Coordinates of C-alpha atoms and ligand atoms in Angstrom, one line a residue:
M10 CA 57.9 94.5 270.4
K11 CA 59.9 97.5 269.4
F12 CA 60.4 98.7 265.8
E13 CA 63.9 97.3 265.3
T14 CA 62.8 93.8 266.5
K15 CA 59.6 93.8 264.4
A16 CA 61.6 94.7 261.3
I17 CA 63.7 91.6 261.7
H18 CA 61.1 89.1 263.1
A19 CA 57.5 90.1 262.3
G20 CA 56.0 87.7 259.8
Q21 CA 59.4 86.0 259.4
A22 CA 59.5 82.8 261.5
P23 CA 62.0 80.2 260.3
D24 CA 60.8 78.0 257.5
P25 CA 58.9 75.0 259.2
T26 CA 60.0 72.4 256.6
T27 CA 63.7 73.1 256.6
G28 CA 64.5 75.5 259.4
A29 CA 65.9 78.0 257.0
I30 CA 66.2 81.2 259.0
M31 CA 65.6 83.4 256.0
P32 CA 62.2 83.3 254.2
P33 CA 62.2 81.2 251.1
I34 CA 61.4 82.7 247.7
F35 CA 58.3 80.9 246.8
Q36 CA 58.9 81.2 243.0
T37 CA 55.6 79.4 242.0
S38 CA 52.5 80.5 240.1
T39 CA 50.2 77.8 241.5
Y40 CA 49.7 75.4 244.4
V41 CA 48.7 71.7 244.4
Q42 CA 45.3 71.0 246.0
T43 CA 44.7 67.7 247.9
G44 CA 41.1 67.8 246.6
P45 CA 39.0 70.4 244.8
G46 CA 39.0 73.5 247.0
E47 CA 41.2 71.8 249.6
H48 CA 44.4 73.8 250.0
K49 CA 46.7 75.5 252.6
G50 CA 45.4 79.0 251.8
Y51 CA 47.2 79.5 248.5
E52 CA 45.7 78.8 245.1
Y53 CA 47.3 81.1 242.6
S54 CA 50.1 83.6 243.0
R55 CA 48.2 86.6 241.6
T56 CA 45.9 86.2 244.6
S57 CA 48.5 85.4 247.2
N58 CA 52.1 84.1 247.6
P59 CA 53.8 83.0 250.8
T60 CA 56.9 85.3 250.3
R61 CA 54.5 88.2 249.7
T62 CA 52.5 87.3 252.8
K63 CA 55.6 87.5 254.9
L64 CA 56.5 90.9 253.6
Q65 CA 52.9 92.1 254.2
D66 CA 52.9 90.8 257.8
C67 CA 56.2 92.6 258.5
L68 CA 55.1 95.9 257.0
A69 CA 51.7 95.8 258.8
A70 CA 53.6 95.4 262.1
L71 CA 55.9 98.4 261.3
E72 CA 52.9 100.7 260.6
N73 CA 51.0 99.3 263.7
A74 CA 48.4 98.1 261.2
K75 CA 46.2 95.0 261.2
Y76 CA 46.5 94.5 257.5
C77 CA 48.8 95.2 254.6
L78 CA 48.9 94.5 250.9
A79 CA 52.1 94.6 248.9
F80 CA 52.0 95.9 245.3
A81 CA 54.1 96.0 242.1
S82 CA 54.8 99.7 242.7
G83 CA 53.7 102.7 244.7
C84 CA 51.7 103.8 241.7
G85 CA 50.1 100.4 241.6
A86 CA 49.1 100.8 245.2
M87 CA 47.6 104.2 244.4
T88 CA 45.8 102.9 241.3
T89 CA 44.2 100.1 243.4
I90 CA 43.0 102.6 246.0
M91 CA 41.5 104.8 243.3
H92 CA 39.6 101.9 241.9
A93 CA 37.8 101.7 245.3
F94 CA 36.0 104.9 244.2
K95 CA 33.4 105.3 241.5
T96 CA 32.3 107.8 238.8
G97 CA 31.3 111.1 240.3
D98 CA 33.3 110.7 243.5
H99 CA 35.5 113.7 244.5
I100 CA 38.8 113.5 246.2
I101 CA 40.7 116.3 247.9
C102 CA 44.4 116.2 247.5
C103 CA 47.2 118.3 248.9
D104 CA 48.6 120.6 246.2
D105 CA 52.3 119.8 246.5
V106 CA 52.2 116.1 245.7
Y107 CA 54.5 113.5 244.1
G108 CA 54.5 114.1 240.3
G109 CA 53.4 110.6 239.5
T110 CA 50.4 110.9 241.9
Y111 CA 49.4 114.2 240.2
R112 CA 49.7 112.5 236.8
L113 CA 47.7 109.4 237.8
F114 CA 44.9 111.6 239.3
T115 CA 44.7 114.3 236.6
K116 CA 45.5 112.4 233.4
V117 CA 44.2 108.9 234.1
M118 CA 41.6 108.8 236.9
T119 CA 39.7 111.9 235.7
Q120 CA 39.2 109.8 232.5
H121 CA 37.3 107.3 234.6
G122 CA 35.0 109.9 236.2
L123 CA 36.8 110.8 239.4
E124 CA 37.1 114.5 240.4
F125 CA 40.0 116.1 242.2
S126 CA 40.7 119.3 244.0
F127 CA 44.3 120.2 244.8
I128 CA 44.5 122.5 247.8
D129 CA 47.1 123.9 250.2
M130 CA 46.5 121.8 253.2
T131 CA 49.1 123.4 255.4
H132 CA 46.2 125.6 256.4
I133 CA 43.7 122.9 257.6
S134 CA 40.8 125.3 257.2
N135 CA 41.2 125.0 253.4
L136 CA 40.3 121.4 253.7
K137 CA 36.9 122.1 255.3
K138 CA 36.1 124.6 252.6
A139 CA 36.9 122.2 249.8
I140 CA 34.5 119.5 250.9
R141 CA 31.6 118.9 248.6
P142 CA 28.5 116.7 248.8
N143 CA 30.3 114.1 246.6
T144 CA 33.7 114.2 248.4
K145 CA 34.8 110.8 249.4
A146 CA 38.4 111.1 250.5
V147 CA 41.3 113.3 251.6
W148 CA 44.7 112.5 250.1
I149 CA 47.7 113.7 252.1
E150 CA 51.5 113.6 251.6
S151 CA 53.4 114.9 254.6
P152 CA 56.1 116.2 254.3
T153 CA 55.2 117.1 250.7
N154 CA 57.3 116.5 247.7
P155 CA 59.4 118.4 246.8
L156 CA 58.7 121.4 249.0
L157 CA 58.7 119.6 252.4
K158 CA 55.6 121.3 253.7
L159 CA 53.8 119.6 256.5
I160 CA 50.1 118.8 256.9
D161 CA 48.6 118.2 260.3
I162 CA 47.6 114.5 259.8
E163 CA 45.7 114.2 263.0
A164 CA 43.6 117.4 262.3
A165 CA 42.9 116.3 258.8
A166 CA 41.8 112.8 259.9
K167 CA 39.5 114.3 262.5
I168 CA 37.8 116.5 259.8
A169 CA 37.6 113.4 257.5
K170 CA 36.0 111.3 260.2
E171 CA 33.4 114.0 261.0
K172 CA 32.4 114.2 257.3
K173 CA 32.7 110.4 256.7
L174 CA 35.6 110.7 254.3
F175 CA 38.5 108.3 254.0
S176 CA 41.8 109.9 255.0
I177 CA 44.7 108.5 253.1
V178 CA 48.4 109.3 253.8
D179 CA 51.3 108.7 251.5
N180 CA 54.0 108.1 254.1
T181 CA 56.8 107.3 251.7
F182 CA 59.1 110.2 252.8
M183 CA 59.1 109.4 256.5
S184 CA 58.8 105.6 256.4
P185 CA 57.1 103.9 259.3
Y186 CA 60.2 104.5 261.4
F187 CA 59.5 108.3 261.8
Q188 CA 55.7 108.6 261.3
N189 CA 52.7 106.4 261.8
P190 CA 49.6 108.0 260.3
L191 CA 47.2 105.2 261.4
D192 CA 48.1 106.1 265.0
L193 CA 47.2 109.7 264.2
G194 CA 43.7 108.7 263.1
S195 CA 44.1 108.1 259.3
D196 CA 42.3 105.3 257.6
I197 CA 44.8 104.2 255.0
V198 CA 48.6 104.5 254.7
L199 CA 50.5 103.9 251.6
H200 CA 54.2 103.6 250.7
S201 CA 56.3 103.4 247.7
T202 CA 58.5 100.7 249.1
T203 CA 60.9 101.5 246.3
K204 CA 62.2 104.3 248.6
F205 CA 63.2 104.0 252.2
I206 CA 61.5 100.7 253.1
N207 CA 63.5 98.7 250.6
G208 CA 66.3 101.2 250.8
H209 CA 68.7 99.8 248.3
S210 CA 67.5 101.2 245.0
D211 CA 67.1 97.7 243.5
V212 CA 63.3 97.1 243.7
V213 CA 60.2 99.0 242.6
G214 CA 57.3 98.2 245.0
G215 CA 54.4 99.6 247.0
A216 CA 52.3 98.8 250.1
V217 CA 49.0 99.8 251.6
M218 CA 48.2 99.4 255.3
T219 CA 44.9 99.8 257.2
N220 CA 43.0 98.6 260.3
D221 CA 39.7 98.3 258.3
K222 CA 38.9 94.7 257.4
T223 CA 36.1 95.7 254.9
L224 CA 38.5 98.1 253.2
I225 CA 41.4 95.6 252.9
D226 CA 39.1 93.0 251.5
K227 CA 37.8 95.4 248.9
L228 CA 41.4 96.5 248.0
H229 CA 42.5 92.9 247.8
F230 CA 39.6 92.1 245.5
I231 CA 40.6 95.0 243.2
Q232 CA 44.3 94.0 243.4
N233 CA 43.5 90.4 242.4
S234 CA 41.2 91.6 239.6
T235 CA 43.6 94.1 238.2
G236 CA 46.7 92.0 238.8
I237 CA 48.9 94.8 240.3
V238 CA 51.0 92.3 242.3
P239 CA 54.8 92.1 243.1
G240 CA 56.7 89.0 242.2
P241 CA 58.1 86.7 245.0
F242 CA 61.7 87.8 244.4
D243 CA 60.9 91.5 244.7
A244 CA 58.9 90.7 247.9
W245 CA 61.9 88.8 249.2
L246 CA 64.4 91.6 248.4
T247 CA 62.1 94.1 250.1
L248 CA 62.0 91.9 253.2
R249 CA 65.8 91.8 253.2
G250 CA 66.0 95.5 252.8
V251 CA 63.5 96.4 255.5
K252 CA 65.4 94.6 258.3
T253 CA 67.9 97.5 258.5
L254 CA 65.3 100.3 258.1
A255 CA 65.8 101.7 261.7
L256 CA 69.6 101.9 261.3
R257 CA 69.3 103.5 257.9
M258 CA 66.7 106.1 258.9
K259 CA 68.8 107.2 261.9
R260 CA 71.8 107.7 259.7
H261 CA 69.8 109.4 256.9
E262 CA 68.5 111.9 259.4
E263 CA 71.9 112.5 261.1
N264 CA 73.5 113.2 257.8
A265 CA 70.6 115.3 256.5
M266 CA 70.7 117.5 259.6
K267 CA 74.4 118.2 259.2
I268 CA 74.1 118.8 255.5
A269 CA 71.1 121.2 255.9
E270 CA 73.2 123.2 258.4
F271 CA 76.2 123.2 256.1
L272 CA 74.1 124.4 253.1
K273 CA 72.4 127.1 255.3
G274 CA 75.8 128.6 256.0
H275 CA 77.0 128.5 252.3
P276 CA 77.1 131.9 250.5
K277 CA 75.9 130.4 247.2
I278 CA 72.8 128.9 248.7
E279 CA 69.6 131.1 248.8
K280 CA 67.4 128.9 250.8
V281 CA 67.4 125.5 252.6
T282 CA 64.2 123.6 253.5
Y283 CA 64.5 120.7 256.0
P284 CA 61.8 120.0 258.7
G285 CA 64.6 119.5 261.3
L286 CA 65.8 123.1 261.0
K287 CA 64.3 125.4 263.6
D288 CA 63.5 128.0 260.9
H289 CA 61.3 125.5 259.0
P290 CA 57.8 127.2 259.3
Q291 CA 56.3 124.0 260.6
H292 CA 59.1 122.8 262.8
A293 CA 56.8 122.5 265.8
L294 CA 54.3 120.3 263.9
A295 CA 57.2 118.2 262.6
K296 CA 58.2 117.5 266.2
K297 CA 54.6 116.8 267.2
Q298 CA 53.7 114.2 264.5
M299 CA 57.0 112.7 263.5
R300 CA 59.7 111.0 265.6
G301 CA 62.4 112.4 263.3
F302 CA 62.9 114.6 260.3
G303 CA 63.9 112.2 257.6
G304 CA 66.6 112.3 254.9
M305 CA 65.1 114.6 252.3
I306 CA 66.4 118.2 251.8
T307 CA 65.5 120.8 249.3
F308 CA 67.5 123.9 248.6
V309 CA 67.7 126.8 246.1
V310 CA 71.1 127.7 244.6
K311 CA 71.6 131.4 243.8
G312 CA 71.5 132.2 240.1
G313 CA 68.5 130.1 238.9
L314 CA 68.6 127.4 236.3
P315 CA 72.1 128.0 234.9
S316 CA 73.7 127.7 238.4
A317 CA 71.5 124.7 239.3
K318 CA 72.5 122.9 236.1
K319 CA 76.2 123.6 236.6
F320 CA 76.1 122.5 240.2
L321 CA 74.2 119.2 239.4
K322 CA 76.8 118.3 236.7
K323 CA 79.6 118.7 239.2
T324 CA 78.6 116.4 242.1
H325 CA 80.4 113.0 242.2
L326 CA 79.1 111.2 245.2
F327 CA 75.6 112.6 244.8
S328 CA 74.4 110.9 241.7
L329 CA 72.0 112.8 239.5
A330 CA 69.0 110.6 239.5
E331 CA 65.3 110.5 240.2
S332 CA 64.0 108.5 243.2
L333 CA 65.1 108.7 246.8
G334 CA 65.5 106.7 250.0
G335 CA 68.4 104.5 249.0
V336 CA 71.6 104.0 250.9
E337 CA 73.4 106.2 248.3
S338 CA 72.9 109.9 248.0
L339 CA 70.9 111.2 245.1
I340 CA 70.3 114.7 243.8
E341 CA 67.9 116.0 241.2
H342 CA 66.2 118.9 239.7
P343 CA 62.4 118.6 240.3
A344 CA 61.2 121.1 237.6
I345 CA 63.1 119.1 234.9
M346 CA 63.0 115.6 236.4
T347 CA 60.6 114.3 239.0
H348 CA 58.0 117.0 238.6
A349 CA 58.2 117.6 234.9
S350 CA 54.7 116.1 234.5
I351 CA 53.2 119.1 236.4
E352 CA 52.4 122.0 234.2
K353 CA 54.8 124.9 234.3
E354 CA 52.2 127.4 235.7
V355 CA 51.2 125.0 238.4
R356 CA 54.8 124.5 239.4
A357 CA 55.4 128.2 239.5
K358 CA 52.3 128.7 241.7
L359 CA 53.6 126.0 244.1
G360 CA 57.1 127.5 244.3
I361 CA 58.9 124.7 242.4
D362 CA 61.2 127.1 240.7
D363 CA 64.1 126.5 238.4
G364 CA 66.8 126.9 241.0
L365 CA 65.2 124.3 243.3
I366 CA 67.2 121.1 244.0
R367 CA 66.1 118.1 245.9
A368 CA 68.6 115.8 247.6
S369 CA 68.0 112.4 249.1
I370 CA 70.8 112.1 251.7
G371 CA 72.3 108.6 251.8
I372 CA 74.2 106.9 254.6
E373 CA 77.7 107.5 253.4
H374 CA 80.1 109.3 255.7
V375 CA 78.8 112.8 256.1
D376 CA 82.3 114.4 255.7
D377 CA 82.6 112.9 252.2
L378 CA 79.1 114.1 251.3
I379 CA 79.8 117.7 252.5
S380 CA 83.2 117.7 250.6
D381 CA 81.3 116.7 247.5
L382 CA 78.8 119.5 247.8
K383 CA 81.5 122.0 248.6
Q384 CA 83.5 121.2 245.5
A385 CA 80.4 121.3 243.3
L386 CA 79.4 124.7 244.7
S387 CA 82.9 126.1 244.2
Ligands
PLP25 C1 58.1 107.3 244.3 C2 56.9 107.7 245.0 C3 55.6 107.2 244.7 C4 55.4 106.2 243.5 O1 56.0 105.0 243.8 P1 56.6 104.0 242.7 O2 57.1 102.9 243.5 O3 57.7 104.8 242.0 O4 55.5 103.6 241.8 C5 54.5 107.7 245.4 N1 54.7 108.6 246.3 C6 55.8 109.1 246.7 C7 55.9 110.2 247.8 C8 57.0 108.7 246.0 O5 58.2 109.2 246.4

């Protein structure tokens, strides 16, 4: 089955008791047993819930994965993965990573004995150099957030395999529509389903996909023990959202490409970064490992922080907000907003400067979006 069809049908057969075409919201905490230990696979909704199962089956199909677990949030998914490691384990992470990932790793997981190295993985040789005897995993985000740098997922997975490390990819920015890391050799994919997968800015959720049965069993054991589970209504909303993922991603990308080109030609813009632009330093890698370029753009306005602030106050259609991947366009200032939890010196080293703006391009009509940016820059 093709992606569009799977998004609508995988895991979502009509309800056998009523014929309801849409999956019911199984709003229940427990399940009646016909005798002690005799049940239909469901005992308690922290462990599993039928609406959640349907979401997991659909998301697994979209990532070409055998298994999926849905979580209460993307951070909940990351926390669960981190609990699969133990004191003294070392994890190599790309340097330009989601602010919440950086915070979880450096401020929380280090308190539990995990060690991290943050490296520039755009040069894959850096990965080899960073491996230590206690290294257990490689953590990748590609494209990175907010600088949209790319990491060669296949090359990283190959090195990880040779050294018996887990390769983990946060695929939130591309969604399974544009990129499938498991097909490139990675062991684990995770998503903040809050973003493109749900796509309507009305649920916070996460998901993990893998083909490894031992690993998914371990992660499910941890999830059940720590209780990082989504409620049935959130699972249902996400299933509703994901049905249109293909249509949305196409439009996000179409709009992003036109807006990137518009910004590139604007005299008040210093720099535009979008993997779809031919002048993106890794445009060739983008074409190789992704089927599209996504809906995220970053750009620098001339004049630093004062100009950036002035511009951000003037947009109307682009709402000033954290998050991304919804049908509506959002715009934000990474240094003050999403990446504020990263120390100023680290931000400066990475190139997240005060004039940098990140936009999540929505699926509105592109002419209206461009007019909005034009008036805000004037
Ligand atoms: C938002 C986000 C997360 C965290 O997910 P939540 O659902 O907000 O907990 C992780 N990685 C990336 C790339 C994100 O954009």
